[in-house]
């Protein structure tokens, strides 16, 4: 994001706040599409950032929805039903029935029980639905090979359900091509075995590769080379069906900026502390180990690199855990300065303990390609959510 746009916004808006650069988001999705094979479809995981779901919808093939709240958000944004893939380990029967009646047709099944629920609802409503069977990677998500095969054997001729394919996701921030190779080899082999044992060949493979994002200073990663090598792994597969990559962090991270103001500075026991009006309840970086890693931060207003000191950047919560960064070098830091935390477009704004101490939720803005800001959420009080009612 251009520094002058941040300066422009800070003249009229109160911190803390988030800005999501839609031009950067569009460029990011376009880059991924151009870097990946033509047969690859992209699915955006809405949980990464709901505030850019409408804009992402214009450029991706599908959107993964994992909760009732995400569903209501996407409906309110008029995202068309045919783009949804309804996922999640807890599928509430009444809501699933509502979705099927409304016209949604793509679902995942995390277990035999979940599959039977969806099938029964399809029969009840007289609507035919498509189901991806989620294969476990060894966690609470998905199901074992044996359960998946049981579903296939019992339902190949079921008229209310189309077994559209397999879903597989094993984690995030995967920089190891060897691990990705192992996963793709496993999937390739299993699909062939599934075909031999059941006669079923899945039309679709939805795979969560967990592409990495470099959040911190000093991290080096040649993404173009990485994606080129990943493409080679895909080309080596015997599987010839459709492949969808489910991405959240990789799509959304780069478009976000978090702005927070310095409200106090002090020196305690030889350590310099800056107190910010934001904090850990609003900003989380994946892999931020005890605040020791240094994310990419800019200081506003800019200053010459003189009187540089190492500052412990702390939030407004009354807990010693509220340290965003330890010993970050900044030049001549003053009360009233604003710090811009970059690469915060994915998860950062929702993974914090937002209701702790009943602090306000930050305002959220979108910046379009023409340089216009759109406020999509005002600063919101949380005390009403934490106040007991005796009515």
Short mmCIF file of C-alpha atoms in Angstrom, two decimals:
data_model
loop_
_atom_site.label_atom_id
_atom_site.label_comp_id
_atom_site.label_asym_id
_atom_site.label_seq_id
_atom_site.Cartn_x
_atom_site.Cartn_y
_atom_site.Cartn_z
CA UNK A 1 0.00 0.00 0.00
CA UNK A 2 1.30 3.44 -0.90
CA UNK A 3 2.48 5.45 2.08
CA UNK A 4 0.70 8.59 0.92
CA UNK A 5 -2.65 6.78 1.07
CA UNK A 6 -1.98 5.80 4.68
CA UNK A 7 -1.08 9.40 5.54
CA UNK A 8 -4.28 10.57 3.87
CA UNK A 9 -6.40 8.15 5.90
CA UNK A 10 -4.72 8.98 9.20
CA UNK A 11 -5.66 12.64 8.80
CA UNK A 12 -9.35 11.82 9.15
CA UNK A 13 -9.66 8.47 10.92
CA UNK A 14 -8.94 7.21 14.41
CA UNK A 15 -6.65 4.27 15.09
CA UNK A 16 -6.51 1.35 15.52
CA UNK A 17 -7.81 0.30 12.14
CA UNK A 18 -7.32 -2.13 9.27
CA UNK A 19 -7.00 -1.33 5.58
CA UNK A 20 -7.38 -3.98 2.89
CA UNK A 21 -5.96 -3.02 -0.49
CA UNK A 22 -8.29 -4.49 -3.11
CA UNK A 23 -5.89 -3.74 -5.96
CA UNK A 24 -3.24 -5.81 -4.18
CA UNK A 25 -5.80 -8.58 -3.59
CA UNK A 26 -6.72 -8.68 -7.28
CA UNK A 27 -3.07 -8.67 -8.34
CA UNK A 28 -2.34 -11.48 -5.91
CA UNK A 29 -5.09 -13.74 -7.22
CA UNK A 30 -4.10 -12.96 -10.79
CA UNK A 31 -0.48 -13.85 -10.00
CA UNK A 32 -1.51 -17.19 -8.53
CA UNK A 33 -3.72 -18.02 -11.50
CA UNK A 34 -0.94 -17.20 -13.95
CA UNK A 35 1.65 -19.14 -11.95
CA UNK A 36 -0.46 -22.30 -11.70
CA UNK A 37 -1.54 -24.71 -14.47
CA UNK A 38 -4.66 -23.86 -16.47
CA UNK A 39 -6.59 -26.85 -15.12
CA UNK A 40 -6.30 -25.55 -11.53
CA UNK A 41 -9.29 -23.85 -9.91
CA UNK A 42 -8.95 -21.60 -6.86
CA UNK A 43 -11.15 -21.79 -3.78
CA UNK A 44 -10.93 -18.92 -1.30
CA UNK A 45 -11.27 -19.92 2.37
CA UNK A 46 -13.59 -17.21 3.69
CA UNK A 47 -12.37 -17.71 7.26
CA UNK A 48 -9.09 -16.03 6.29
CA UNK A 49 -10.83 -12.67 5.92
CA UNK A 50 -14.56 -12.15 5.53
CA UNK A 51 -14.16 -8.46 4.73
CA UNK A 52 -12.71 -9.17 1.28
CA UNK A 53 -15.01 -12.07 0.38
CA UNK A 54 -17.09 -10.02 -2.07
CA UNK A 55 -14.01 -8.76 -3.89
CA UNK A 56 -12.33 -12.19 -3.92
CA UNK A 57 -15.49 -13.73 -5.35
CA UNK A 58 -14.95 -11.84 -8.60
CA UNK A 59 -11.68 -13.67 -9.27
CA UNK A 60 -11.85 -17.13 -7.66
CA UNK A 61 -13.84 -20.18 -8.70
CA UNK A 62 -15.26 -21.13 -5.30
CA UNK A 63 -15.55 -19.91 -1.72
CA UNK A 64 -15.26 -22.28 1.24
CA UNK A 65 -17.70 -21.56 4.07
CA UNK A 66 -17.17 -23.23 7.45
CA UNK A 67 -19.73 -21.70 9.82
CA UNK A 68 -23.29 -20.32 10.01
CA UNK A 69 -21.85 -16.84 10.46
CA UNK A 70 -19.75 -17.06 7.30
CA UNK A 71 -22.81 -18.28 5.42
CA UNK A 72 -24.89 -15.32 6.59
CA UNK A 73 -22.08 -12.93 5.69
CA UNK A 74 -21.76 -14.28 2.15
CA UNK A 75 -25.54 -14.25 1.68
CA UNK A 76 -25.67 -10.62 2.79
CA UNK A 77 -22.97 -9.80 0.22
CA UNK A 78 -25.08 -11.42 -2.54
CA UNK A 79 -22.36 -13.92 -3.40
CA UNK A 80 -24.13 -16.46 -5.62
CA UNK A 81 -25.00 -19.84 -4.13
CA UNK A 82 -23.26 -21.80 -6.88
CA UNK A 83 -19.89 -20.47 -5.70
CA UNK A 84 -20.23 -21.94 -2.17
CA UNK A 85 -18.54 -25.08 -0.86
CA UNK A 86 -20.05 -25.74 2.57
CA UNK A 87 -17.40 -27.26 4.80
CA UNK A 88 -16.82 -27.60 8.55
CA UNK A 89 -16.91 -30.32 11.20
CA UNK A 90 -20.20 -29.20 12.77
CA UNK A 91 -23.00 -29.03 10.22
CA UNK A 92 -26.23 -28.08 11.96
CA UNK A 93 -29.17 -30.01 10.46
CA UNK A 94 -31.62 -27.10 10.30
CA UNK A 95 -29.09 -24.85 8.61
CA UNK A 96 -28.02 -27.55 6.15
CA UNK A 97 -31.67 -28.06 5.20
CA UNK A 98 -32.09 -24.31 4.75
CA UNK A 99 -29.01 -24.21 2.52
CA UNK A 100 -30.16 -27.10 0.36
CA UNK A 101 -33.62 -25.60 -0.08
CA UNK A 102 -32.08 -22.22 -0.98
CA UNK A 103 -30.16 -23.79 -3.87
CA UNK A 104 -26.71 -24.59 -2.48
CA UNK A 105 -25.47 -27.85 -3.95
CA UNK A 106 -21.81 -28.33 -2.91
CA UNK A 107 -20.95 -29.75 0.50
CA UNK A 108 -18.15 -31.65 2.19
CA UNK A 109 -18.61 -34.65 4.44
CA UNK A 110 -16.26 -35.00 7.42
CA UNK A 111 -17.61 -38.34 8.68
CA UNK A 112 -20.07 -41.11 7.94
CA UNK A 113 -22.61 -39.43 10.25
CA UNK A 114 -22.24 -36.14 8.43
CA UNK A 115 -22.63 -37.80 5.05
CA UNK A 116 -25.79 -39.58 6.20
CA UNK A 117 -27.20 -36.29 7.48
CA UNK A 118 -26.63 -34.56 4.15
CA UNK A 119 -28.03 -37.51 2.20
CA UNK A 120 -31.15 -37.63 4.35
CA UNK A 121 -31.73 -33.92 3.83
CA UNK A 122 -31.28 -34.27 0.09
CA UNK A 123 -33.88 -37.03 0.06
CA UNK A 124 -36.21 -35.06 2.32
CA UNK A 125 -36.06 -31.90 0.21
CA UNK A 126 -36.00 -33.64 -3.16
CA UNK A 127 -32.83 -31.79 -4.14
CA UNK A 128 -29.77 -33.50 -5.57
CA UNK A 129 -26.53 -32.39 -3.95
CA UNK A 130 -22.82 -32.85 -4.58
CA UNK A 131 -20.54 -34.05 -1.78
CA UNK A 132 -16.76 -33.99 -1.44
CA UNK A 133 -15.53 -36.69 0.94
CA UNK A 134 -12.87 -35.32 3.24
CA UNK A 135 -9.91 -37.62 3.76
CA UNK A 136 -8.18 -37.15 7.10
CA UNK A 137 -4.55 -36.10 7.39
CA UNK A 138 -4.40 -37.49 10.92
CA UNK A 139 -6.39 -34.91 12.88
CA UNK A 140 -10.02 -34.44 13.95
CA UNK A 141 -10.83 -33.35 10.41
CA UNK A 142 -12.03 -35.75 7.74
CA UNK A 143 -12.24 -39.53 7.94
CA UNK A 144 -10.09 -42.61 7.50
CA UNK A 145 -9.73 -44.43 4.19
CA UNK A 146 -11.96 -47.24 5.43
CA UNK A 147 -14.89 -44.94 6.31
CA UNK A 148 -14.54 -43.05 3.05
CA UNK A 149 -14.60 -46.30 1.08
CA UNK A 150 -17.63 -47.50 2.99
CA UNK A 151 -19.51 -44.38 1.94
CA UNK A 152 -18.48 -44.90 -1.66
CA UNK A 153 -19.50 -48.57 -1.76
CA UNK A 154 -22.88 -47.89 -0.17
CA UNK A 155 -23.77 -44.82 -2.23
CA UNK A 156 -22.45 -45.10 -5.76
CA UNK A 157 -26.00 -45.61 -7.03
CA UNK A 158 -27.67 -43.19 -4.60
CA UNK A 159 -29.81 -40.87 -6.80
CA UNK A 160 -29.95 -37.97 -4.32
CA UNK A 161 -26.19 -37.56 -3.98
CA UNK A 162 -23.30 -37.09 -6.39
CA UNK A 163 -19.97 -38.21 -4.95
CA UNK A 164 -18.05 -35.41 -6.60
CA UNK A 165 -14.58 -36.06 -5.24
CA UNK A 166 -12.11 -35.97 -2.38
CA UNK A 167 -11.03 -33.11 -0.14
CA UNK A 168 -7.67 -33.14 1.64
CA UNK A 169 -6.01 -30.51 3.82
CA UNK A 170 -3.11 -31.10 6.18
CA UNK A 171 -1.93 -27.76 7.52
CA UNK A 172 -0.56 -24.35 6.67
CA UNK A 173 2.73 -22.54 6.06
CA UNK A 174 4.27 -25.51 4.25
CA UNK A 175 7.59 -24.52 2.71
CA UNK A 176 8.76 -28.08 2.12
CA UNK A 177 8.31 -29.33 -1.42
CA UNK A 178 9.20 -32.77 -0.11
CA UNK A 179 6.15 -32.71 2.14
CA UNK A 180 3.93 -31.52 -0.70
CA UNK A 181 5.35 -34.30 -2.88
CA UNK A 182 4.57 -36.89 -0.21
CA UNK A 183 1.01 -35.63 0.10
CA UNK A 184 0.35 -35.58 -3.63
CA UNK A 185 1.92 -39.02 -4.06
CA UNK A 186 -0.26 -40.33 -1.25
CA UNK A 187 -3.40 -38.85 -2.82
CA UNK A 188 -2.45 -40.14 -6.26
CA UNK A 189 -1.89 -43.64 -4.94
CA UNK A 190 -5.01 -43.64 -2.79
CA UNK A 191 -7.25 -42.48 -5.64
CA UNK A 192 -5.96 -45.36 -7.76
CA UNK A 193 -6.52 -47.85 -4.92
CA UNK A 194 -10.00 -46.45 -4.34
CA UNK A 195 -10.78 -47.02 -8.00
CA UNK A 196 -9.52 -50.59 -7.89
CA UNK A 197 -11.44 -51.47 -4.72
CA UNK A 198 -14.72 -49.71 -5.45
CA UNK A 199 -14.82 -48.78 -9.12
CA UNK A 200 -15.15 -45.12 -8.15
CA UNK A 201 -12.90 -42.49 -9.72
CA UNK A 202 -13.40 -39.02 -8.21
CA UNK A 203 -14.01 -36.22 -10.70
CA UNK A 204 -12.55 -33.61 -8.36
CA UNK A 205 -9.67 -33.30 -5.93
CA UNK A 206 -9.83 -30.32 -3.58
CA UNK A 207 -6.43 -29.91 -2.00
CA UNK A 208 -5.23 -27.43 0.62
CA UNK A 209 -1.50 -27.04 -0.09
CA UNK A 210 -0.96 -24.54 2.74
CA UNK A 211 1.28 -22.29 0.66
CA UNK A 212 3.59 -20.25 2.93
CA UNK A 213 3.55 -16.51 3.60
CA UNK A 214 6.68 -14.62 4.72
CA UNK A 215 5.53 -12.52 7.65
CA UNK A 216 8.81 -11.54 9.26
CA UNK A 217 11.97 -9.64 8.43
CA UNK A 218 14.83 -11.85 7.31
CA UNK A 219 12.62 -14.55 5.85
CA UNK A 220 13.55 -15.39 2.27
CA UNK A 221 11.32 -17.25 -0.13
CA UNK A 222 11.38 -17.44 -3.94
CA UNK A 223 7.70 -17.98 -4.53
CA UNK A 224 7.94 -18.09 -8.32
CA UNK A 225 10.45 -20.92 -8.15
CA UNK A 226 8.41 -22.64 -5.43
CA UNK A 227 5.21 -22.55 -7.49
CA UNK A 228 7.11 -23.76 -10.57
CA UNK A 229 8.31 -26.79 -8.61
CA UNK A 230 4.81 -27.36 -7.26
CA UNK A 231 3.47 -27.36 -10.82
CA UNK A 232 5.95 -30.10 -11.68
CA UNK A 233 4.61 -32.16 -8.80
CA UNK A 234 1.09 -31.77 -10.15
CA UNK A 235 2.20 -32.77 -13.64
CA UNK A 236 3.73 -35.97 -12.27
CA UNK A 237 0.38 -37.18 -10.89
CA UNK A 238 -1.49 -39.93 -12.67
CA UNK A 239 -4.74 -38.38 -11.49
CA UNK A 240 -6.41 -36.60 -14.40
CA UNK A 241 -9.51 -35.16 -12.76
CA UNK A 242 -10.18 -31.52 -11.85
CA UNK A 243 -7.93 -30.04 -9.14
CA UNK A 244 -9.04 -27.20 -6.87
CA UNK A 245 -6.56 -25.53 -4.54
CA UNK A 246 -8.13 -24.21 -1.35
CA UNK A 247 -6.21 -21.11 -0.27
CA UNK A 248 -6.83 -18.51 2.42
CA UNK A 249 -3.62 -17.13 3.85
CA UNK A 250 -1.82 -17.17 0.50
CA UNK A 251 -4.58 -15.15 -1.15
CA UNK A 252 -5.39 -12.63 1.57
CA UNK A 253 -2.28 -11.93 3.65
CA UNK A 254 -0.50 -9.40 1.45
CA UNK A 255 -3.46 -7.04 1.05
CA UNK A 256 -3.77 -6.07 4.72
CA UNK A 257 -2.32 -3.26 6.85
CA UNK A 258 -2.96 -2.65 10.55
CA UNK A 259 -2.49 0.88 11.89
CA UNK A 260 -2.04 1.60 15.59
CA UNK A 261 -0.92 4.75 17.43
CA UNK A 262 1.69 5.20 20.14
CA UNK A 263 -0.10 6.51 23.23
CA UNK A 264 2.74 6.34 25.77
CA UNK A 265 6.48 5.69 25.96
CA UNK A 266 8.66 4.83 28.94
CA UNK A 267 11.84 3.12 30.04
CA UNK A 268 11.59 0.40 32.71
CA UNK A 269 14.71 -1.37 33.98
CA UNK A 270 16.74 -0.35 30.89
CA UNK A 271 14.03 -1.61 28.49
CA UNK A 272 12.15 0.87 26.27
CA UNK A 273 8.41 0.40 26.01
CA UNK A 274 5.87 1.90 23.63
CA UNK A 275 2.20 1.48 24.53
CA UNK A 276 -0.10 1.27 21.50
CA UNK A 277 -3.84 1.81 21.21
CA UNK A 278 -4.14 -1.63 19.58
CA UNK A 279 -2.75 -4.92 20.81
CA UNK A 280 -2.77 -8.70 20.71
CA UNK A 281 -6.59 -8.74 20.80
CA UNK A 282 -6.58 -7.26 17.30
CA UNK A 283 -3.36 -8.41 15.68
CA UNK A 284 -2.01 -11.94 15.42
CA UNK A 285 0.80 -13.15 13.18
CA UNK A 286 1.07 -16.87 12.48
CA UNK A 287 4.31 -18.14 13.99
CA UNK A 288 4.90 -15.06 16.14
CA UNK A 289 6.90 -16.83 18.85
CA UNK A 290 6.76 -14.85 22.10
CA UNK A 291 6.89 -11.60 20.07
CA UNK A 292 10.53 -12.27 19.22
CA UNK A 293 10.14 -12.23 15.44
CA UNK A 294 10.02 -8.87 13.70
CA UNK A 295 7.20 -8.28 11.22
CA UNK A 296 7.40 -5.59 8.54
CA UNK A 297 6.53 -2.27 10.21
CA UNK A 298 6.58 1.32 8.97
CA UNK A 299 6.68 4.44 11.13
CA UNK A 300 4.49 7.48 10.39
CA UNK A 301 5.57 10.20 10.14
CA UNK A 302 8.81 9.06 8.57
CA UNK A 303 12.09 10.17 10.11
CA UNK A 304 15.75 9.94 9.33
CA UNK A 305 17.47 6.90 10.81
CA UNK A 306 18.81 8.81 13.82
CA UNK A 307 18.40 8.11 17.51
CA UNK A 308 17.36 4.55 16.72
CA UNK A 309 16.39 2.54 19.81
CA UNK A 310 14.97 -0.89 20.32
CA UNK A 311 11.38 -0.69 21.49
CA UNK A 312 9.09 -3.27 23.05
CA UNK A 313 5.78 -2.60 21.29
CA UNK A 314 2.93 -3.34 23.72
CA UNK A 315 -0.82 -3.12 23.38
CA UNK A 316 -3.52 -1.68 25.62
CA UNK A 317 -4.53 -4.84 27.44
CA UNK A 318 -3.81 -5.28 31.13
CA UNK A 319 -1.73 -8.41 30.73
CA UNK A 320 2.00 -8.91 30.40
CA UNK A 321 1.26 -11.10 27.37
CA UNK A 322 0.21 -8.09 25.31
CA UNK A 323 3.52 -7.57 23.55
CA UNK A 324 3.31 -7.39 19.76
CA UNK A 325 7.04 -7.14 19.12
CA UNK A 326 10.12 -7.15 21.32
CA UNK A 327 13.10 -4.87 20.73
CA UNK A 328 12.07 -3.46 17.38
CA UNK A 329 14.44 -0.72 16.09
CA UNK A 330 12.68 2.61 15.51
CA UNK A 331 14.01 6.12 15.00
CA UNK A 332 13.13 8.82 17.54
CA UNK A 333 9.77 7.31 18.47
CA UNK A 334 7.23 9.74 19.95
CA UNK A 335 3.75 9.70 21.43
CA UNK A 336 1.27 10.22 18.60
CA UNK A 337 3.32 8.30 16.02
CA UNK A 338 1.50 5.59 14.06
CA UNK A 339 2.92 2.16 13.30
CA UNK A 340 1.83 0.33 10.18
CA UNK A 341 1.97 -3.47 10.50
CA UNK A 342 2.06 -5.04 7.04
CA UNK A 343 0.96 -8.41 5.61
CA UNK A 344 -2.05 -8.57 7.94
CA UNK A 345 -4.79 -9.46 5.46
CA UNK A 346 -5.32 -13.04 6.63
CA UNK A 347 -6.61 -14.11 10.05
CA UNK A 348 -4.84 -11.28 11.91
CA UNK A 349 -7.98 -9.28 12.61
CA UNK A 350 -10.07 -12.23 13.78
CA UNK A 351 -7.71 -14.55 15.67
CA UNK A 352 -7.07 -12.18 18.57
CA UNK A 353 -9.01 -12.29 21.86
CA UNK A 354 -11.25 -9.48 20.65
CA UNK A 355 -13.57 -9.29 23.68
CA UNK A 356 -10.87 -9.28 26.37
CA UNK A 357 -11.13 -6.18 28.57
CA UNK A 358 -14.08 -5.02 26.45
CA UNK A 359 -11.87 -2.93 24.17
CA UNK A 360 -13.32 -1.54 20.95
CA UNK A 361 -13.09 -3.41 17.67
CA UNK A 362 -11.04 -1.52 15.09
CA UNK A 363 -12.50 0.21 12.07
CA UNK A 364 -12.01 -1.55 8.75
CA UNK A 365 -11.49 0.09 5.35
CA UNK A 366 -11.14 -1.11 1.78
CA UNK A 367 -8.87 0.77 -0.64
CA UNK A 368 -9.92 0.40 -4.28
CA UNK A 369 -7.76 0.69 -7.39
CA UNK A 370 -8.79 4.30 -7.88
CA UNK A 371 -7.40 5.21 -4.47
CA UNK A 372 -10.76 5.60 -2.75
CA UNK A 373 -11.36 4.42 0.81
CA UNK A 374 -14.57 2.64 1.72
CA UNK A 375 -15.39 2.18 5.40
CA UNK A 376 -16.91 -1.30 5.77
CA UNK A 377 -16.92 -1.37 9.57
CA UNK A 378 -16.87 1.51 12.00
CA UNK A 379 -15.11 1.26 15.34
CA UNK A 380 -17.40 -0.85 17.50
CA UNK A 381 -17.83 -1.07 21.26
CA UNK A 382 -17.72 -4.53 22.79
CA UNK A 383 -18.89 -3.71 26.30
CA UNK A 384 -22.49 -4.43 25.28
CA UNK A 385 -21.43 -7.98 24.42
CA UNK A 386 -19.79 -8.46 27.81
CA UNK A 387 -22.54 -6.87 29.92
CA UNK A 388 -24.84 -9.27 31.78
CA UNK A 389 -28.57 -8.70 31.29
CA UNK A 390 -31.01 -9.28 34.15
CA UNK A 391 -34.26 -8.85 32.27
#
